[in-house]
XYZ file of N, CA and C in Angstrom:
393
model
N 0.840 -1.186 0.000
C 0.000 0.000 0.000
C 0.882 1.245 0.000
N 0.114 2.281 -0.661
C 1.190 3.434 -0.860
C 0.293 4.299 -0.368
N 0.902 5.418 0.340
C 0.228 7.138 0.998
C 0.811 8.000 -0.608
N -0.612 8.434 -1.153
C 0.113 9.182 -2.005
C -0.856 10.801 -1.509
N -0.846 11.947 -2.122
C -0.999 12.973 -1.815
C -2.253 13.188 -2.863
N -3.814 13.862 -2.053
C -4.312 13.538 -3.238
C -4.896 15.493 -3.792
N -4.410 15.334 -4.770
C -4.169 17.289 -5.147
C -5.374 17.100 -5.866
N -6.723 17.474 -5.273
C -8.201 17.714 -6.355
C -8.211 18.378 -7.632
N -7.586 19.531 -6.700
C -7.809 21.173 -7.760
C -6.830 20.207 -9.228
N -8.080 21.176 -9.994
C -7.939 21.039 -11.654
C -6.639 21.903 -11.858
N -5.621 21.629 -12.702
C -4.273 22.259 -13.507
C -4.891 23.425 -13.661
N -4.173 24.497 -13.643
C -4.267 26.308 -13.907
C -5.538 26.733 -15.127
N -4.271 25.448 -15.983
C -5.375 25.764 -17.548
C -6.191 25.118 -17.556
N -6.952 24.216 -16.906
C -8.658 24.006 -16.759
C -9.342 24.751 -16.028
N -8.809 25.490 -15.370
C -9.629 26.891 -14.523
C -10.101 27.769 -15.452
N -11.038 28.274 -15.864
C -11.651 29.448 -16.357
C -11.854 30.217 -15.315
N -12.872 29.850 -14.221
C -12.834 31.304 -13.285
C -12.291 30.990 -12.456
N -11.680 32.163 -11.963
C -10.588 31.912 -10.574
C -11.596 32.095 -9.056
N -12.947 32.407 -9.535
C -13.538 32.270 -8.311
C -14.070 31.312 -7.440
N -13.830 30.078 -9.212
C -14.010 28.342 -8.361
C -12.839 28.278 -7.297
N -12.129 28.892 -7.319
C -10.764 28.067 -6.367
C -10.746 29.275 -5.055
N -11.674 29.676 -4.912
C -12.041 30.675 -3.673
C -11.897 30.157 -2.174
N -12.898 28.879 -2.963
C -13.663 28.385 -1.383
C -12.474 26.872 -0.970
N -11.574 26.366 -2.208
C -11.110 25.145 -2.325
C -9.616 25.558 -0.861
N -9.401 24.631 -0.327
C -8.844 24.472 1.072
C -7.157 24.062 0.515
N -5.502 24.772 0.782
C -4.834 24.012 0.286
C -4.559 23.321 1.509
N -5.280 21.778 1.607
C -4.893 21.022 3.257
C -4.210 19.673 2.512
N -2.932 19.783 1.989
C -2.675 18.079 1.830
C -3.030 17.327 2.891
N -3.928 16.310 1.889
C -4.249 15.240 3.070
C -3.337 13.734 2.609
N -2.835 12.779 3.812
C -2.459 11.364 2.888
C -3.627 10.679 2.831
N -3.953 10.431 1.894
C -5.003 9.010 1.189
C -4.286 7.997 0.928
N -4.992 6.867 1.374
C -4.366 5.404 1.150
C -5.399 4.914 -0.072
N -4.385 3.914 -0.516
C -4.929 3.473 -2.107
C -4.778 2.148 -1.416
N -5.965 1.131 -2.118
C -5.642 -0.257 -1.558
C -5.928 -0.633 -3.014
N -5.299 -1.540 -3.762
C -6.006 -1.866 -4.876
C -5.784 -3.279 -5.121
N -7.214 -3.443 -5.957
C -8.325 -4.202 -5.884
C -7.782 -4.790 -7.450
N -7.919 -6.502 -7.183
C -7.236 -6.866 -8.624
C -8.381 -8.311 -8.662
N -9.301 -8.205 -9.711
C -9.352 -9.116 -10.169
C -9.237 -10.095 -11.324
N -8.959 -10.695 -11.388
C -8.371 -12.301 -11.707
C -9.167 -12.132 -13.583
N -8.381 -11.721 -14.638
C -9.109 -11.632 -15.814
C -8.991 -13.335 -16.758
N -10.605 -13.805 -16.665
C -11.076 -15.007 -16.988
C -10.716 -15.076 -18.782
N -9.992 -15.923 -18.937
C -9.479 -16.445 -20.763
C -11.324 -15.382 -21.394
N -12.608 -15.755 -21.221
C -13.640 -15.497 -21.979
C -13.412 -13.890 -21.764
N -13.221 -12.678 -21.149
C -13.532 -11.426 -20.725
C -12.249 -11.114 -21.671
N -11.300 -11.511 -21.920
C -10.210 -11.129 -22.800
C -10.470 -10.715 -24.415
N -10.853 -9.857 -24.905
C -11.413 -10.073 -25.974
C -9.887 -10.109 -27.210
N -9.886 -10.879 -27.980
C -8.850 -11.194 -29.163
C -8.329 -9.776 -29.453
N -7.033 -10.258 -29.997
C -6.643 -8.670 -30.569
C -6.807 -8.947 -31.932
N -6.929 -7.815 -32.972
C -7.418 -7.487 -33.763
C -5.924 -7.984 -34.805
N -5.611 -9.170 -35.497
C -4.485 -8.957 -36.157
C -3.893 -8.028 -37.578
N -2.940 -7.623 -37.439
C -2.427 -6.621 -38.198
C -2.723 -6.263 -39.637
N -3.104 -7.747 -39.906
C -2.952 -7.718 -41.550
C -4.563 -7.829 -41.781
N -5.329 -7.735 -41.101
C -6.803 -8.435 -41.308
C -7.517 -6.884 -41.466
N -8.666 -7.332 -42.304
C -9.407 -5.985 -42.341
C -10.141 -5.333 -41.116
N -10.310 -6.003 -40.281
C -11.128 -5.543 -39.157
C -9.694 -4.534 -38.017
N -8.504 -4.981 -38.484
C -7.274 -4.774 -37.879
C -6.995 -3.360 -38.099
N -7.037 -3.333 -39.747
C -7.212 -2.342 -40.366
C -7.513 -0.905 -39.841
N -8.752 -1.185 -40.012
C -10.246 -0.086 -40.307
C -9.906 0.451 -38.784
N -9.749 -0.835 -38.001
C -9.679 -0.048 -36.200
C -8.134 0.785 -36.305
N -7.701 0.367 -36.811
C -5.934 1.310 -36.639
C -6.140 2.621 -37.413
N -6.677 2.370 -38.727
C -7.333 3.866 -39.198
C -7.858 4.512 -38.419
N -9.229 4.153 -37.529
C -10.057 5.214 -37.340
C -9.230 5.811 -36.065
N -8.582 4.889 -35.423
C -8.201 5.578 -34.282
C -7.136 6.816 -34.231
N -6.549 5.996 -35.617
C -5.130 7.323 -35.745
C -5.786 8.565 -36.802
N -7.380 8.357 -37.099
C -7.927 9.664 -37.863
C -9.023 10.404 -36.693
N -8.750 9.779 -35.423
C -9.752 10.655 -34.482
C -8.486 11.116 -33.510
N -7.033 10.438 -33.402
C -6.133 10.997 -32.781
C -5.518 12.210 -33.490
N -5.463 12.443 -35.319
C -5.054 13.192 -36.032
C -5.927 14.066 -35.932
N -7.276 13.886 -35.719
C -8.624 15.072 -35.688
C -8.418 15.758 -34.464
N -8.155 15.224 -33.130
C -7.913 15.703 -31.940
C -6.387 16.963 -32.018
N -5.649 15.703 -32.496
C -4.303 17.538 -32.868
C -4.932 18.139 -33.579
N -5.300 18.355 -34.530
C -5.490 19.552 -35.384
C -6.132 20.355 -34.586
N -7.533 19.700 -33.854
C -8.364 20.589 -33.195
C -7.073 21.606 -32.088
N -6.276 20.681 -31.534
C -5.798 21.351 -30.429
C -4.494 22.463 -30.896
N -4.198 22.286 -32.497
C -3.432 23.080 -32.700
C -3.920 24.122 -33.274
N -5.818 24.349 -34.188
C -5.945 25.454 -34.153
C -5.852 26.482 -32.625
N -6.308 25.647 -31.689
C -6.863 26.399 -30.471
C -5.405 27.108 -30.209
N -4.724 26.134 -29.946
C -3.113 27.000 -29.796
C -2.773 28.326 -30.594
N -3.124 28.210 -32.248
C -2.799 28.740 -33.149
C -3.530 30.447 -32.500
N -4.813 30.166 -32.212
C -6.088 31.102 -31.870
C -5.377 31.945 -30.687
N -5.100 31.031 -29.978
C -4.532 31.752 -29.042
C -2.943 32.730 -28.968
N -2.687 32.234 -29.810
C -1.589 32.734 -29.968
C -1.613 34.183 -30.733
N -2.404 34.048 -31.710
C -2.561 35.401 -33.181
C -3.322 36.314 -31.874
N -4.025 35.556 -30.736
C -4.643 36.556 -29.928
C -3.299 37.446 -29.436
N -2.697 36.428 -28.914
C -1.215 37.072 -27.946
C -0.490 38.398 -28.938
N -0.423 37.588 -30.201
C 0.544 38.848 -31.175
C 0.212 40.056 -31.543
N -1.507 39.461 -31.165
C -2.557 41.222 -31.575
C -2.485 42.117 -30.504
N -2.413 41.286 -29.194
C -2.137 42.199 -27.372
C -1.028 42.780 -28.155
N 0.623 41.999 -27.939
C 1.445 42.451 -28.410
C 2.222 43.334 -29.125
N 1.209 42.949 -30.673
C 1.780 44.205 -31.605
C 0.908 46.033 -31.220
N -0.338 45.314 -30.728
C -0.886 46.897 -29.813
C 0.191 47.140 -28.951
N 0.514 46.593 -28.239
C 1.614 47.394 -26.995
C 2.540 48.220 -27.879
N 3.362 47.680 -29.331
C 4.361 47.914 -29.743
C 3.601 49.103 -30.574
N 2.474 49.201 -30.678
C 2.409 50.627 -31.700
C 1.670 51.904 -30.540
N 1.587 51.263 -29.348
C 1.671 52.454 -28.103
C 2.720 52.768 -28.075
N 3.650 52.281 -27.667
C 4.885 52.101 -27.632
C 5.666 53.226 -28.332
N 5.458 52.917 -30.124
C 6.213 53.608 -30.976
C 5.464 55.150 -31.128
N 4.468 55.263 -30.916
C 3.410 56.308 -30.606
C 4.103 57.557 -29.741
N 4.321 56.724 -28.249
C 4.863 57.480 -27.375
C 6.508 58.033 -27.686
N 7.446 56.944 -28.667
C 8.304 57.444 -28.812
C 8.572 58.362 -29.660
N 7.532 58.484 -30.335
C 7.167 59.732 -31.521
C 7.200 60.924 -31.019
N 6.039 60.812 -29.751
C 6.050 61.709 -29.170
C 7.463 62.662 -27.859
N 7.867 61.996 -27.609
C 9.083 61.820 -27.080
C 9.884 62.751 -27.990
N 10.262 62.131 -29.042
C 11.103 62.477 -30.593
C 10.891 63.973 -30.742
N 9.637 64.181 -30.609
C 9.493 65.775 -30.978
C 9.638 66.621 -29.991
N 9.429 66.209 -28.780
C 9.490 66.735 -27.198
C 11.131 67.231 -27.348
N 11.438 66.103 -27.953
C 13.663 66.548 -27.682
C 13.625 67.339 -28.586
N 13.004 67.460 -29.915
C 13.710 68.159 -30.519
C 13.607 69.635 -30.990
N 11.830 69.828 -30.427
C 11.907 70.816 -29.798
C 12.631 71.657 -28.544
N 12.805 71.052 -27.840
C 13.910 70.941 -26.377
C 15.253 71.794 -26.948
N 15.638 70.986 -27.867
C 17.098 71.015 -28.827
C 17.103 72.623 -29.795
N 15.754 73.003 -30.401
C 15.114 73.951 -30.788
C 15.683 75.379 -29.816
N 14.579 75.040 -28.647
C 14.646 76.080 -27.318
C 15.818 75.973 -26.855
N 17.147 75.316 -26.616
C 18.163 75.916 -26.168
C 18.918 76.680 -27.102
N 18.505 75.987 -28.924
C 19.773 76.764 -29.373
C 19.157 78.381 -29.107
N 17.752 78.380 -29.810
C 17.203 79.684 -29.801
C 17.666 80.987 -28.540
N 17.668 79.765 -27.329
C 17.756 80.387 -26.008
C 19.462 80.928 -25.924
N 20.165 79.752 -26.789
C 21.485 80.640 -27.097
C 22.464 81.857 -27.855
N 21.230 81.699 -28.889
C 20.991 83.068 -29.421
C 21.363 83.946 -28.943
N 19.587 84.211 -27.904
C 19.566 85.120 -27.246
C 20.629 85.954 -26.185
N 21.437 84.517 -25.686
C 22.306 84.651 -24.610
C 23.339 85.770 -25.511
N 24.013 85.100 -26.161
C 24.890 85.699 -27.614
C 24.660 87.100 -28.014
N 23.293 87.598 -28.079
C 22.939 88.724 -28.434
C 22.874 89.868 -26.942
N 22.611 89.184 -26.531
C 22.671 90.186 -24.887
C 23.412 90.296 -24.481
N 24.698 89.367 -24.638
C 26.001 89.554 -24.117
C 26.412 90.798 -25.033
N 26.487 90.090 -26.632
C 27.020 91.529 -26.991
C 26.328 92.445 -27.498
N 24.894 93.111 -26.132
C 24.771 94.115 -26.607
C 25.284 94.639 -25.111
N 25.039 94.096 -24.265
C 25.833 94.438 -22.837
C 26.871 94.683 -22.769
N 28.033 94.299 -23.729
C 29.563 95.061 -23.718
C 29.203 96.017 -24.510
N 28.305 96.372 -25.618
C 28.557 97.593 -26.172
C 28.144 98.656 -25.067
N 27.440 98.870 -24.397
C 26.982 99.860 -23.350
C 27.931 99.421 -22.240
């Protein structure tokens, strides 16, 4: 017999709302497993299907065209999720370049007002030595 640890709560990504896991307790508890074996009778065994036979066949097809149907499904969802991520993303990056636009003109106006402001300095100096 083994004490194993028994963790209920569903993985992160089967959570949709985080308000199911409000009320859920984190109390590891040990649970004991006793297991239960019975005795499989020659009749309950059902034949395996041999390789070369048509019935062998058709079952090895369908299973590897509902395991091939299952990825695809799970790689549009990935796919979905992802073009979602690049659309968050590429928005951040054209705030982003937005603000540095804005920025861009902030300096170079900045750059503007000192020379101008040095001008001025230039001109007052020398009108202050002429007097």
């Amino acid at each position: 017999l083994s004490h194993v640890r028994a963790d209920l709560t569903p993985s992160p990504k089967r959570v949709r709302d985080i308000g199911y896991l409000a009320d859920v307790e984190d109390d590891p508890r040990e649970t004991r497993v006793e297991r239960v074996v019975h005795p499989a009778m020659p009749e309950d065994i059902p034949e395996p299907a041999q390789e070369g036979t048509e019935e062998g066949t058709i079952v090895g097809f369908e299973s590897t065209v509902i395991a091939l149907t299952e990825r695809v499904a799970e790689l549009e969802r990935d796919n979905q999720r992802l073009r979602g991520t690049a659309s968050v993303e590429s928005q951040r990056v054209d705030r982003l370049q937005r603000g540095m636009s804005r920025m861009q003109i902030k300096m170079r106006q900045m750059r503007r007002f000192r020379f101008y402001d040095r001008v001025r300095v230039g001109r007052l100096e020398a009108c202050a030595g002429k007097h």
